[in-house]
Coordinates of C-alpha atoms and ligand atoms in Angstrom, one line a residue:
K1159 CA 11.4 17.7 18.7
D1160 CA 14.3 15.6 17.6
H1161 CA 13.7 12.0 16.8
A1162 CA 16.4 9.4 16.6
T1163 CA 16.6 8.5 12.9
Q1164 CA 17.2 4.8 12.4
P1165 CA 18.6 2.7 9.7
Q1166 CA 15.9 0.6 8.1
D1167 CA 15.5 -2.0 5.5
R1168 CA 14.8 -0.4 2.1
Y1169 CA 11.1 -0.1 1.4
E1170 CA 10.7 1.2 -2.2
P1171 CA 8.4 -0.3 -4.8
S1172 CA 10.1 -3.1 -6.5
L1173 CA 8.7 -4.1 -9.8
D1174 CA 8.9 -7.7 -9.5
I1175 CA 6.4 -8.7 -12.1
L1176 CA 8.0 -6.5 -14.8
A1177 CA 11.2 -8.5 -14.0
Q1178 CA 9.6 -11.5 -15.7
E1179 CA 8.9 -9.7 -18.9
Q1180 CA 11.1 -10.7 -22.0
L1181 CA 12.1 -7.4 -23.7
E1182 CA 14.4 -7.1 -26.6
A1183 CA 18.1 -6.0 -26.0
P1184 CA 18.6 -2.6 -27.8
G1185 CA 21.5 -1.9 -30.0
A1186 CA 24.5 0.2 -29.0
P1187 CA 26.0 3.3 -30.7
E1188 CA 29.6 3.7 -31.1
G1189 CA 31.6 3.9 -27.9
V1190 CA 28.9 2.3 -25.9
E1191 CA 29.2 -1.5 -25.2
A1192 CA 26.4 -3.7 -26.3
L1193 CA 25.0 -6.6 -24.1
S1194 CA 24.1 -10.0 -25.3
Q1195 CA 20.4 -10.9 -25.1
A1196 CA 21.1 -13.2 -22.0
E1197 CA 23.2 -10.4 -20.3
F1198 CA 20.3 -7.9 -21.1
D1199 CA 17.6 -10.2 -19.7
E1200 CA 19.7 -10.6 -16.5
A1201 CA 20.2 -6.8 -16.2
N1202 CA 16.5 -6.1 -16.9
K1203 CA 15.5 -8.4 -14.0
I1204 CA 18.0 -6.8 -11.6
Y1205 CA 16.9 -3.4 -12.7
F1206 CA 13.1 -3.9 -12.3
E1207 CA 13.5 -5.8 -9.0
R1208 CA 16.1 -3.4 -7.4
C1209 CA 16.4 -0.2 -9.2
A1210 CA 13.2 0.8 -10.9
G1211 CA 11.4 1.5 -7.5
C1212 CA 13.6 4.6 -7.1
H1213 CA 14.9 5.4 -10.7
G1214 CA 11.7 4.6 -12.6
V1215 CA 10.9 2.0 -15.3
L1216 CA 12.0 4.5 -18.0
R1217 CA 14.9 5.7 -15.8
K1218 CA 13.6 9.2 -15.8
G1219 CA 14.1 9.4 -11.9
A1220 CA 11.8 9.5 -9.0
T1221 CA 13.2 9.2 -5.5
G1222 CA 16.5 8.2 -7.2
K1223 CA 18.4 10.1 -9.9
A1224 CA 17.5 10.0 -13.6
L1225 CA 19.5 7.5 -15.6
T1226 CA 18.8 8.1 -19.2
P1227 CA 21.5 7.5 -21.8
D1228 CA 22.2 11.1 -22.5
L1229 CA 23.3 11.4 -18.8
T1230 CA 24.8 8.0 -18.2
R1231 CA 27.0 8.1 -21.3
E1232 CA 28.3 11.5 -20.1
L1233 CA 29.1 9.9 -16.7
G1234 CA 30.8 7.0 -18.3
Y1235 CA 31.3 3.2 -17.4
D1236 CA 34.0 3.8 -14.6
Y1237 CA 31.8 6.3 -12.7
L1238 CA 28.7 4.2 -13.0
H1239 CA 30.5 1.0 -12.0
S1240 CA 31.9 2.6 -8.8
F1241 CA 28.6 4.1 -8.0
I1242 CA 26.9 0.8 -8.1
E1243 CA 29.8 -0.9 -6.4
Y1244 CA 30.1 1.5 -3.5
G1245 CA 26.6 3.3 -3.2
S1246 CA 26.4 6.9 -2.0
P1247 CA 25.4 8.6 1.3
A1248 CA 22.4 10.0 -0.7
G1249 CA 20.7 6.6 -0.4
M1250 CA 22.1 4.6 -3.3
P1251 CA 22.8 1.2 -1.7
N1252 CA 26.3 -0.3 -2.1
W1253 CA 25.2 -3.2 -4.3
G1254 CA 28.8 -4.6 -5.0
T1255 CA 30.5 -4.3 -1.6
S1256 CA 27.4 -5.6 0.2
G1257 CA 27.6 -8.7 -1.9
Q1258 CA 24.0 -8.3 -3.2
L1259 CA 25.4 -8.2 -6.8
T1260 CA 28.3 -10.1 -8.1
P1261 CA 31.2 -8.4 -9.8
E1262 CA 29.8 -9.7 -13.2
Q1263 CA 26.5 -8.2 -12.2
V1264 CA 27.9 -4.8 -11.3
D1265 CA 29.7 -4.9 -14.6
I1266 CA 26.6 -5.6 -16.7
M1267 CA 24.5 -3.1 -14.8
A1268 CA 27.0 -0.3 -15.5
K1269 CA 26.7 -1.1 -19.2
Y1270 CA 23.0 -1.6 -19.0
V1271 CA 22.3 1.8 -17.8
M1272 CA 24.3 3.3 -20.7
L1273 CA 21.8 1.6 -23.2
E1274 CA 18.3 2.9 -24.1
P1275 CA 15.8 1.8 -21.5
A1276 CA 13.6 -1.2 -22.4
V1277 CA 10.1 -0.2 -22.4
P1278 CA 7.5 -2.7 -21.1
P1279 CA 4.3 -3.2 -23.0
E1280 CA 1.3 -0.9 -22.7
W1281 CA -2.0 -2.4 -21.3
G1282 CA -5.0 -0.8 -23.1
M1283 CA -8.5 -2.0 -23.4
D1284 CA -7.7 -4.7 -25.8
K1285 CA -5.4 -6.5 -23.2
M1286 CA -7.8 -5.8 -20.3
K1287 CA -10.8 -7.4 -22.3
E1288 CA -8.6 -10.4 -23.2
T1289 CA -7.8 -11.1 -19.5
W1290 CA -11.3 -10.2 -18.2
E1291 CA -13.4 -13.2 -17.3
V1292 CA -16.9 -13.4 -15.5
I1293 CA -16.8 -16.8 -13.8
V1294 CA -20.3 -16.5 -12.4
A1295 CA -22.6 -14.0 -14.1
P1296 CA -24.6 -11.7 -11.9
E1297 CA -27.9 -13.4 -12.8
D1298 CA -26.5 -16.7 -11.7
R1299 CA -25.4 -15.4 -8.3
P1300 CA -27.5 -15.8 -5.2
T1301 CA -30.0 -13.0 -4.3
E1302 CA -29.3 -13.4 -0.6
K1303 CA -26.6 -14.7 1.7
M1304 CA -26.4 -18.4 1.2
N1305 CA -24.0 -19.4 3.9
D1306 CA -24.0 -19.2 7.7
W1307 CA -20.7 -17.3 8.0
D1308 CA -20.6 -14.2 10.1
L1309 CA -19.6 -12.0 7.2
G1310 CA -19.4 -8.9 9.3
N1311 CA -16.6 -10.3 11.4
L1312 CA -14.6 -12.2 8.6
F1313 CA -11.0 -11.2 7.9
S1314 CA -9.5 -11.3 4.5
V1315 CA -5.8 -12.0 5.2
T1316 CA -3.0 -11.6 2.5
L1317 CA -0.9 -14.5 2.1
R1318 CA 1.8 -12.6 0.4
D1319 CA 4.1 -15.1 -1.2
A1320 CA 1.5 -17.9 -1.7
G1321 CA -0.4 -15.5 -4.0
Q1322 CA -3.6 -16.3 -1.9
I1323 CA -5.9 -15.0 0.7
A1324 CA -7.2 -16.7 3.7
L1325 CA -10.8 -16.0 4.8
I1326 CA -10.8 -16.3 8.6
D1327 CA -13.7 -16.1 11.0
G1328 CA -13.3 -13.5 13.6
G1329 CA -15.2 -15.3 16.3
S1330 CA -13.8 -18.9 16.1
Y1331 CA -10.4 -18.1 14.4
E1332 CA -11.2 -20.8 12.0
I1333 CA -9.8 -20.6 8.4
K1334 CA -13.0 -20.8 6.4
K1335 CA -11.3 -20.9 3.0
I1336 CA -8.1 -20.2 1.2
I1337 CA -8.6 -18.6 -2.3
D1338 CA -5.9 -18.3 -5.0
T1339 CA -5.5 -14.7 -6.2
G1340 CA -2.8 -12.6 -7.9
Y1341 CA 0.9 -12.9 -7.5
A1342 CA 2.4 -11.4 -4.3
V1343 CA -1.1 -10.4 -3.5
H1344 CA -1.2 -6.9 -1.8
I1345 CA -4.5 -5.6 -0.5
S1346 CA -8.2 -6.3 -0.1
R1347 CA -11.0 -3.8 -0.1
M1348 CA -14.8 -4.4 0.4
S1349 CA -17.7 -3.3 -1.6
A1350 CA -20.0 -0.8 0.1
S1351 CA -22.7 -3.5 0.7
G1352 CA -20.2 -5.8 2.3
R1353 CA -21.1 -8.5 -0.4
Y1354 CA -18.0 -8.3 -2.8
L1355 CA -14.4 -8.7 -1.6
M1356 CA -11.9 -7.2 -4.0
V1357 CA -8.3 -8.4 -4.0
I1358 CA -5.4 -7.1 -6.0
G1359 CA -2.1 -8.8 -6.6
R1360 CA 1.2 -6.9 -7.6
D1361 CA 0.8 -8.6 -10.9
A1362 CA -2.4 -6.3 -11.4
K1363 CA -4.8 -9.1 -11.2
V1364 CA -8.1 -8.2 -9.6
D1365 CA -10.3 -10.9 -8.2
M1366 CA -13.7 -10.3 -7.1
I1367 CA -15.1 -12.7 -4.4
D1368 CA -18.8 -13.1 -3.8
L1369 CA -19.3 -13.6 0.0
W1370 CA -22.9 -14.4 -0.4
M1371 CA -22.4 -17.6 -2.1
E1372 CA -22.7 -20.9 -0.2
D1373 CA -19.1 -21.4 -1.0
P1374 CA -17.6 -17.9 -1.4
S1375 CA -15.6 -17.9 -4.5
V1376 CA -14.1 -15.7 -7.3
V1377 CA -16.9 -14.6 -9.7
A1378 CA -14.9 -12.2 -11.9
T1379 CA -11.3 -11.5 -12.6
I1380 CA -9.1 -9.1 -14.8
K1381 CA -5.7 -7.9 -15.3
V1382 CA -5.4 -4.2 -15.4
G1383 CA -1.7 -3.8 -16.2
S1384 CA 1.5 -5.5 -15.4
E1385 CA 2.3 -4.1 -11.9
A1386 CA -0.4 -2.7 -9.5
R1387 CA -1.0 -1.9 -5.8
S1388 CA -4.6 -0.6 -5.2
V1389 CA -8.2 -1.4 -5.7
E1390 CA -11.5 0.3 -4.3
T1391 CA -15.2 0.4 -4.8
S1392 CA -17.7 3.2 -5.0
K1393 CA -19.0 4.0 -1.5
M1394 CA -21.4 7.0 -2.1
E1395 CA -24.9 6.5 -1.1
G1396 CA -26.9 5.6 -4.1
W1397 CA -23.8 4.2 -5.9
E1398 CA -23.0 1.3 -3.6
D1399 CA -21.3 -1.6 -5.4
K1400 CA -21.8 0.2 -8.8
Y1401 CA -18.2 0.6 -9.7
A1402 CA -14.8 -0.7 -8.9
I1403 CA -11.5 0.9 -9.6
A1404 CA -7.9 -0.3 -9.8
G1405 CA -4.7 1.7 -10.1
A1406 CA -1.6 0.5 -11.8
Y1407 CA 2.1 1.1 -11.2
W1408 CA 2.8 0.0 -14.9
P1409 CA 1.4 1.2 -17.2
P1410 CA 0.8 4.4 -15.2
Q1411 CA -3.0 4.4 -15.3
Y1412 CA -6.2 3.7 -13.4
V1413 CA -9.4 1.9 -14.7
I1414 CA -13.1 2.1 -13.7
M1415 CA -14.9 -1.2 -13.9
D1416 CA -18.4 -2.4 -13.5
G1417 CA -19.0 -3.3 -9.9
A1418 CA -20.8 -6.5 -10.5
T1419 CA -18.6 -8.0 -13.3
L1420 CA -15.4 -6.0 -13.4
E1421 CA -15.9 -5.2 -17.1
P1422 CA -13.4 -2.5 -17.8
L1423 CA -15.2 0.7 -18.8
K1424 CA -12.8 3.7 -18.7
I1425 CA -9.0 3.9 -18.5
V1426 CA -7.3 7.1 -17.5
S1427 CA -3.5 7.5 -18.1
T1428 CA -1.8 9.5 -15.4
R1429 CA 1.1 10.5 -17.7
G1430 CA 1.6 14.3 -17.6
M1431 CA 3.1 17.1 -15.8
I1432 CA 4.6 17.2 -12.3
Y1433 CA 2.4 19.5 -10.2
D1434 CA 5.1 22.1 -9.2
E1435 CA 7.7 22.1 -11.9
Q1436 CA 5.2 21.4 -14.7
T1437 CA 7.6 19.2 -16.6
Y1438 CA 6.4 15.9 -18.1
H1439 CA 6.7 12.7 -16.3
P1440 CA 6.2 9.5 -18.3
E1441 CA 5.4 7.1 -15.5
P1442 CA 3.5 8.6 -12.6
R1443 CA 2.3 5.5 -10.5
V1444 CA -1.0 5.2 -8.9
A1445 CA -0.8 4.7 -5.2
A1446 CA -3.8 4.7 -2.6
I1447 CA -7.3 5.0 -3.9
L1448 CA -10.3 5.8 -1.8
G1449 CA -14.1 5.9 -2.5
S1450 CA -15.5 9.1 -1.1
H1451 CA -18.5 9.0 1.3
Y1452 CA -19.4 12.6 0.4
R1453 CA -19.4 12.7 -3.3
P1454 CA -19.7 10.1 -6.1
E1455 CA -16.0 10.4 -6.6
F1456 CA -12.8 8.2 -6.3
I1457 CA -9.9 9.8 -4.7
V1458 CA -6.7 8.7 -6.6
N1459 CA -3.1 9.5 -5.4
I1460 CA -0.6 9.9 -8.3
K1461 CA 2.8 9.5 -6.8
E1462 CA 5.4 11.1 -9.1
T1463 CA 3.5 14.1 -10.2
G1464 CA 2.0 14.8 -6.8
K1465 CA -1.5 15.1 -7.9
I1466 CA -4.7 13.8 -6.4
H1467 CA -7.5 13.1 -8.9
L1468 CA -11.1 13.4 -7.6
V1469 CA -12.7 11.2 -10.3
D1470 CA -16.6 11.8 -10.6
Y1471 CA -18.1 8.6 -11.7
T1472 CA -21.6 9.6 -12.3
D1473 CA -21.1 10.1 -16.1
L1474 CA -18.2 8.1 -17.5
K1475 CA -18.9 9.3 -21.0
N1476 CA -18.3 13.0 -19.9
L1477 CA -15.8 12.2 -17.2
K1478 CA -15.1 15.1 -14.8
I1479 CA -11.8 14.9 -13.0
T1480 CA -10.8 17.5 -10.4
E1481 CA -7.0 17.7 -10.3
I1482 CA -5.5 18.8 -7.0
E1483 CA -1.9 20.1 -6.8
A1484 CA -0.8 18.2 -3.7
E1485 CA 2.8 17.0 -3.1
R1486 CA 5.1 14.5 -4.8
F1487 CA 5.5 10.9 -3.8
L1488 CA 2.1 10.3 -2.5
H1489 CA 1.6 6.9 -1.1
D1490 CA -0.9 5.7 1.5
G1491 CA -3.6 7.4 3.7
G1492 CA -7.1 7.3 5.1
L1493 CA -10.1 9.2 6.2
D1494 CA -10.5 11.2 9.4
S1495 CA -13.2 10.0 11.9
S1496 CA -16.0 12.1 10.2
H1497 CA -15.0 10.6 6.8
R1498 CA -14.9 14.0 5.3
Y1499 CA -11.1 14.5 5.1
F1500 CA -8.7 12.3 3.3
I1501 CA -5.2 12.5 5.0
T1502 CA -2.4 11.0 2.9
A1503 CA 1.4 10.8 3.1
A1504 CA 3.7 12.4 0.5
N1505 CA 6.3 10.1 2.1
A1506 CA 9.6 11.0 0.5
R1507 CA 8.7 14.7 1.3
G1508 CA 7.8 14.1 5.0
K1509 CA 4.5 15.6 4.6
L1510 CA 0.8 15.0 5.0
V1511 CA -1.7 16.3 2.5
V1512 CA -5.3 16.9 3.5
I1513 CA -8.1 16.9 1.1
D1514 CA -11.8 18.1 1.9
T1515 CA -13.7 15.4 0.1
K1516 CA -17.0 17.4 0.6
E1517 CA -15.7 20.5 -1.1
G1518 CA -13.3 18.7 -3.4
T1519 CA -10.4 20.9 -2.5
L1520 CA -7.0 21.0 -1.0
E1521 CA -7.1 21.6 2.7
A1522 CA -3.5 21.7 3.9
V1523 CA 0.0 20.3 3.4
T1524 CA 1.7 19.8 6.7
D1525 CA 5.3 18.7 7.5
T1526 CA 5.1 15.8 10.1
G1527 CA 8.5 16.7 11.5
G1528 CA 9.4 12.9 11.0
E1529 CA 11.2 11.0 8.3
T1530 CA 9.1 9.3 5.8
P1531 CA 5.6 9.1 7.2
H1532 CA 3.8 5.7 6.5
P1533 CA 0.3 5.7 8.0
G1534 CA -1.4 2.9 6.2
R1535 CA -4.9 4.2 6.7
G1536 CA -4.0 6.0 9.9
A1537 CA -5.5 6.0 13.2
N1538 CA -8.3 8.2 14.5
F1539 CA -8.9 9.0 18.2
E1540 CA -10.1 11.6 20.7
H1541 CA -7.0 13.1 22.3
P1542 CA -7.6 14.3 26.0
T1543 CA -6.1 17.7 25.1
F1544 CA -6.3 18.1 21.4
G1545 CA -9.7 16.6 20.6
P1546 CA -10.1 14.5 17.4
V1547 CA -6.7 13.6 15.9
W1548 CA -5.3 11.2 13.2
A1549 CA -1.9 9.4 13.8
T1550 CA 0.9 8.3 11.5
S1551 CA 4.2 6.6 12.3
H1552 CA 7.4 6.8 10.2
L1553 CA 9.7 4.6 8.4
G1554 CA 12.7 6.6 8.8
D1555 CA 12.6 7.5 12.5
D1556 CA 10.9 6.3 15.8
S1557 CA 8.3 9.1 15.9
V1558 CA 4.4 9.0 15.9
A1559 CA 2.9 12.3 14.8
L1560 CA -0.6 13.5 15.7
I1561 CA -2.5 15.8 13.3
G1562 CA -5.6 17.7 14.6
T1563 CA -8.6 16.9 12.4
D1564 CA -11.4 19.1 13.9
P1565 CA -11.5 22.4 12.1
E1566 CA -14.9 23.2 13.7
G1567 CA -14.3 22.3 17.4
H1568 CA -10.6 22.8 17.5
A1569 CA -9.9 25.3 14.8
D1570 CA -6.5 26.4 16.1
Q1571 CA -5.1 22.9 15.8
A1572 CA -6.7 21.7 12.6
W1573 CA -4.2 20.1 10.2
K1574 CA -1.2 20.9 12.4
I1575 CA 1.0 18.5 14.1
V1576 CA -0.1 18.7 17.7
D1577 CA 2.2 16.3 19.3
S1578 CA 5.0 13.9 18.2
F1579 CA 6.6 11.3 20.4
P1580 CA 8.8 8.1 20.1
A1581 CA 7.6 4.6 19.8
L1582 CA 9.8 1.4 19.5
G1583 CA 11.9 2.6 16.7
G1584 CA 12.1 3.3 13.0
G1585 CA 10.8 1.1 10.2
S1586 CA 7.2 1.4 11.4
L1587 CA 4.7 0.6 8.7
F1588 CA 1.2 0.9 10.5
V1589 CA -0.7 2.4 13.4
K1590 CA -4.0 1.2 14.7
T1591 CA -6.8 2.0 17.1
Y1592 CA -10.6 1.7 17.1
P1593 CA -13.5 4.1 18.1
G1594 CA -13.8 3.7 21.9
S1595 CA -10.4 1.8 22.3
N1596 CA -8.1 3.5 24.8
H1597 CA -5.1 2.1 22.9
L1598 CA -3.0 3.1 20.0
Y1599 CA -0.8 0.2 18.5
V1600 CA 2.5 1.1 16.5
D1601 CA 4.4 -1.7 14.9
A1602 CA 8.1 -1.5 13.8
T1603 CA 8.1 -4.1 11.1
L1604 CA 11.2 -3.0 9.2
N1605 CA 13.3 -2.1 12.1
P1606 CA 16.7 -3.9 11.7
D1607 CA 16.8 -5.1 15.3
A1608 CA 15.0 -8.4 15.5
E1609 CA 13.5 -7.8 19.0
I1610 CA 12.0 -4.6 18.0
S1611 CA 10.5 -5.9 14.7
A1612 CA 9.1 -8.7 16.7
S1613 CA 7.1 -6.3 19.1
V1614 CA 4.4 -3.8 19.1
A1615 CA 4.2 -0.5 21.2
V1616 CA 0.9 0.3 22.8
F1617 CA 0.0 3.9 24.2
D1618 CA -2.7 4.6 26.7
I1619 CA -4.8 7.4 25.0
D1620 CA -6.1 8.8 28.3
K1621 CA -2.5 9.2 29.5
M1622 CA -1.5 11.4 26.7
T1623 CA -1.1 14.7 28.3
G1624 CA -0.1 16.9 25.4
D1625 CA 2.1 19.0 27.6
G1626 CA 5.4 18.1 25.8
T1627 CA 6.3 15.0 27.9
D1628 CA 6.6 11.8 25.8
P1629 CA 3.7 9.4 26.7
E1630 CA 5.0 5.9 27.9
F1631 CA 4.1 2.8 26.1
T1632 CA 3.8 -0.9 26.8
T1633 CA 5.8 -3.3 24.6
L1634 CA 3.9 -6.4 23.6
P1635 CA 6.3 -9.3 22.6
I1636 CA 4.1 -10.5 19.8
V1637 CA 6.6 -13.1 18.3
E1638 CA 7.3 -14.5 21.6
W1639 CA 3.8 -15.1 22.2
A1640 CA 3.5 -16.8 18.8
E1641 CA 6.3 -19.1 20.1
I1642 CA 8.1 -19.1 16.7
T1643 CA 11.8 -19.4 17.0
D1644 CA 12.9 -19.9 13.5
G1645 CA 13.7 -17.2 11.0
Q1646 CA 13.3 -13.4 11.8
P1647 CA 9.5 -13.1 11.8
R1648 CA 8.3 -9.4 11.7
V1649 CA 5.2 -8.1 13.2
V1650 CA 3.0 -6.2 10.7
Q1651 CA -0.3 -4.4 10.6
G1652 CA -2.8 -4.4 13.5
E1653 CA -6.5 -4.7 12.6
F1654 CA -9.5 -4.8 14.9
N1655 CA -12.4 -7.3 14.9
K1656 CA -15.9 -6.2 14.2
D1657 CA -16.7 -4.8 17.6
G1658 CA -13.3 -3.5 18.6
T1659 CA -12.5 -5.9 21.4
E1660 CA -9.5 -7.5 19.8
V1661 CA -6.6 -6.5 17.5
W1662 CA -4.9 -9.0 15.4
F1663 CA -1.3 -8.8 14.2
S1664 CA 0.6 -10.8 11.6
V1665 CA 3.8 -12.7 12.3
W1666 CA 5.3 -12.5 9.1
N1667 CA 8.1 -15.0 8.4
G1668 CA 10.1 -16.4 5.5
K1669 CA 8.0 -18.4 2.8
D1670 CA 9.3 -21.7 4.1
Q1671 CA 9.1 -20.8 7.8
E1672 CA 6.3 -20.9 10.3
S1673 CA 4.1 -17.7 10.5
A1674 CA 1.1 -16.8 12.6
I1675 CA -1.6 -14.4 13.5
V1676 CA -1.6 -13.2 17.2
V1677 CA -4.8 -12.0 18.7
V1678 CA -4.7 -9.4 21.5
D1679 CA -7.3 -8.5 23.9
D1680 CA -7.8 -4.7 23.6
K1681 CA -8.9 -4.1 27.1
T1682 CA -6.3 -6.2 29.1
L1683 CA -3.5 -6.1 26.5
E1684 CA -3.1 -9.9 27.0
L1685 CA -2.6 -12.6 24.6
K1686 CA -6.0 -14.1 23.6
H1687 CA -5.3 -16.4 20.8
V1688 CA -2.7 -17.5 18.3
I1689 CA -3.8 -18.7 14.8
K1690 CA -1.2 -21.2 13.4
D1691 CA -1.8 -23.4 10.3
E1692 CA 0.5 -24.6 7.7
R1693 CA -1.6 -22.8 5.1
L1694 CA -0.9 -19.5 6.7
V1695 CA 2.2 -18.7 4.4
T1696 CA 3.5 -15.2 4.9
P1697 CA 0.4 -13.5 6.2
T1698 CA 0.8 -9.7 6.1
G1699 CA -2.3 -7.4 5.6
K1700 CA -5.6 -8.2 7.4
F1701 CA -8.9 -6.6 6.4
N1702 CA -11.9 -7.1 8.6
V1703 CA -15.1 -6.8 6.5
T1704 CA -17.1 -4.3 8.6
N1705 CA -13.9 -2.1 9.3
T1706 CA -12.8 -2.1 5.6
M1707 CA -16.3 -1.5 4.3
G1708 CA -17.1 1.4 6.6
D1709 CA -13.5 2.9 6.8
I1710 CA -13.3 2.3 10.5
Y1711 CA -9.8 3.0 11.8
Ligands
DHE154 FE1 1.9 -1.9 0.6 C1 -1.2 -0.5 1.2 C2 2.3 0.3 -2.0 C3 5.2 -2.9 0.1 C4 1.5 -4.2 3.0 N1 0.8 -0.4 -0.2 C5 -0.4 0.1 0.2 C6 -0.9 1.1 -0.7 C7 0.1 1.4 -1.6 C8 1.2 0.4 -1.4 C9 0.0 2.4 -2.7 C10 -2.1 1.9 -0.5 C11 -3.3 1.1 -1.3 C12 -4.6 1.7 -1.1 O1 -5.0 2.2 0.1 O2 -5.3 1.8 -2.1 N2 3.5 -1.3 -0.7 C13 3.5 -0.5 -1.7 C14 4.8 -0.4 -2.4 O3 5.0 0.2 -3.4 C15 5.8 -1.2 -1.5 C16 6.5 -0.1 -0.8 C17 6.9 -1.9 -2.2 C18 6.4 -2.9 -3.3 O4 7.1 -3.2 -4.2 O5 5.2 -3.4 -3.3 C19 4.8 -1.9 -0.6 N3 3.2 -3.3 1.4 C20 4.4 -3.6 1.2 C21 4.9 -4.7 1.9 O6 6.2 -5.2 1.8 C22 4.0 -5.0 2.9 C23 4.4 -4.6 4.3 C24 3.5 -6.6 3.0 C25 2.9 -7.1 1.8 O7 2.0 -7.8 1.9 O8 3.3 -6.9 0.6 C26 2.7 -4.1 2.5 N4 0.6 -2.4 1.9 C27 0.5 -3.4 2.7 C28 -0.8 -3.3 3.5 C29 -1.5 -2.2 3.0 C30 -0.8 -1.6 2.0 C31 -1.2 -4.3 4.6 C32 -3.0 -1.9 3.4 C33 -3.0 -1.2 4.8 C34 -4.4 -1.0 5.2 O9 -4.6 -0.9 6.4 O10 -5.3 -0.7 4.4

């Protein structure tokens, strides 16, 4: 099927934290103009915030072209200047003509890319140990739950630009506590027992919160690099809460930590060969990480080399890593309903990669037929025609694709795209449903149209015929329900409560504007509640303790 591709806001990793690093200006050989330290500092900041996501910290190329001095000096100042000024149809933004960079900034950026790249510092065991702090030692922590909180129905909500999380009670909607975490905090994950909440900031700071304390607080913290996006814990039976793992964008590495103290135990660099070309890549970033339920392993997505590591944590001294050739630009993903298969997007390649976590092998690589799949953890449900499926929406077009996930009962459809149909528009980030729910929710957070990014599409699962006709959807006016009129709030990431009766959406506005969380009744699709509070600054991801602990989505 053809799907309308849509313009969308850019959604590439930006390396905000590296932009704060003070790096020394390199000298320039004859024929290349040097920059003053002040110009170099400004150029570095612009480069890490706007360019490094596509071109790489070391400028070796990723989704954007390589910009190493051997290439850029060949191209010359005039060529580079007009490329930065006007952009290209291949995806380079028109930084100059759009007014995002001033003429002076375009000038220094053209000169900057002709200089040697500035290399941010490494972050080995020495630095990890320096930043590691056990605030409450395990022996001083409670041996049972000391508060009257309904932990199973607690939500950890990312307050992105505040560098905090809000712990919100799923029954009363009361904000129980706000906790300071890392900068531009990104995701929360639960330990297998439901006791420890792990939160990671983009500054690679991991905070471990003990939910059993009378007043749940951070009990251990560490900085695992200078830029990061993912954290996870060991989920295998017999290994619950034993280990934690965090993956970094810079330096490109992941670290296994003690699950009770966050003591760093083993750092693995991801630098190495790209899976298909088998050429060296100096900065393969770590994207999604998942704790396997079938083996004592962490499943680690390595973006630029297109490899998935299955890291066996039973013996860290004799570490066994299964390295799977998958596809380049691995990003996010989740498990199927049986928890046996990990399905993940190689987003810039338009593909889904399926790993059999029981056998430890690659099961399939499938084209979604859409532009830039972005599933979050995906959504599992029983399709009336195709049986168990897993859904993803797309950033680059309006399509929702369903992949068959039942190789035993529906072998013909396993790991094939069985249906694809339009939702509200491009710029979608997350899909959501719940076991037993009849609804599939699809957001359109980054759609340029304010009305679309303010709404959510809902499909009736029992009306999906699978006969080629596109299922109809209902549009929920989430921002209108929140009664917020200033700014351009975007609706992002549905998350269910513990028993699957309500789904919560964030209304994500500017830092100085009002935001909210809108709670929808899953049966009636009616507004149930709006959570508003001046402490709810830029709420984005929401992680229900039970659902996050058990990978229910
Ligand atoms: Fe995320 C998950 C990376 C921007 C909200 N995001 C992830 C994961 C990765 C990632 C690798 C998977 C983690 C895992 O499962 O272990 N995100 C990135 C980026 O590189 C990117 C594109 C740009 C950047 O510079 O950070 C980016 N992400 C965003 C946002 O702008 C979002 C919408 C708002 C925010 O809070 O920053 C955002 N990302 C999320 C959320 C999840 C996530 C809510 C977890 C979804 C879930 O259901 O588990």
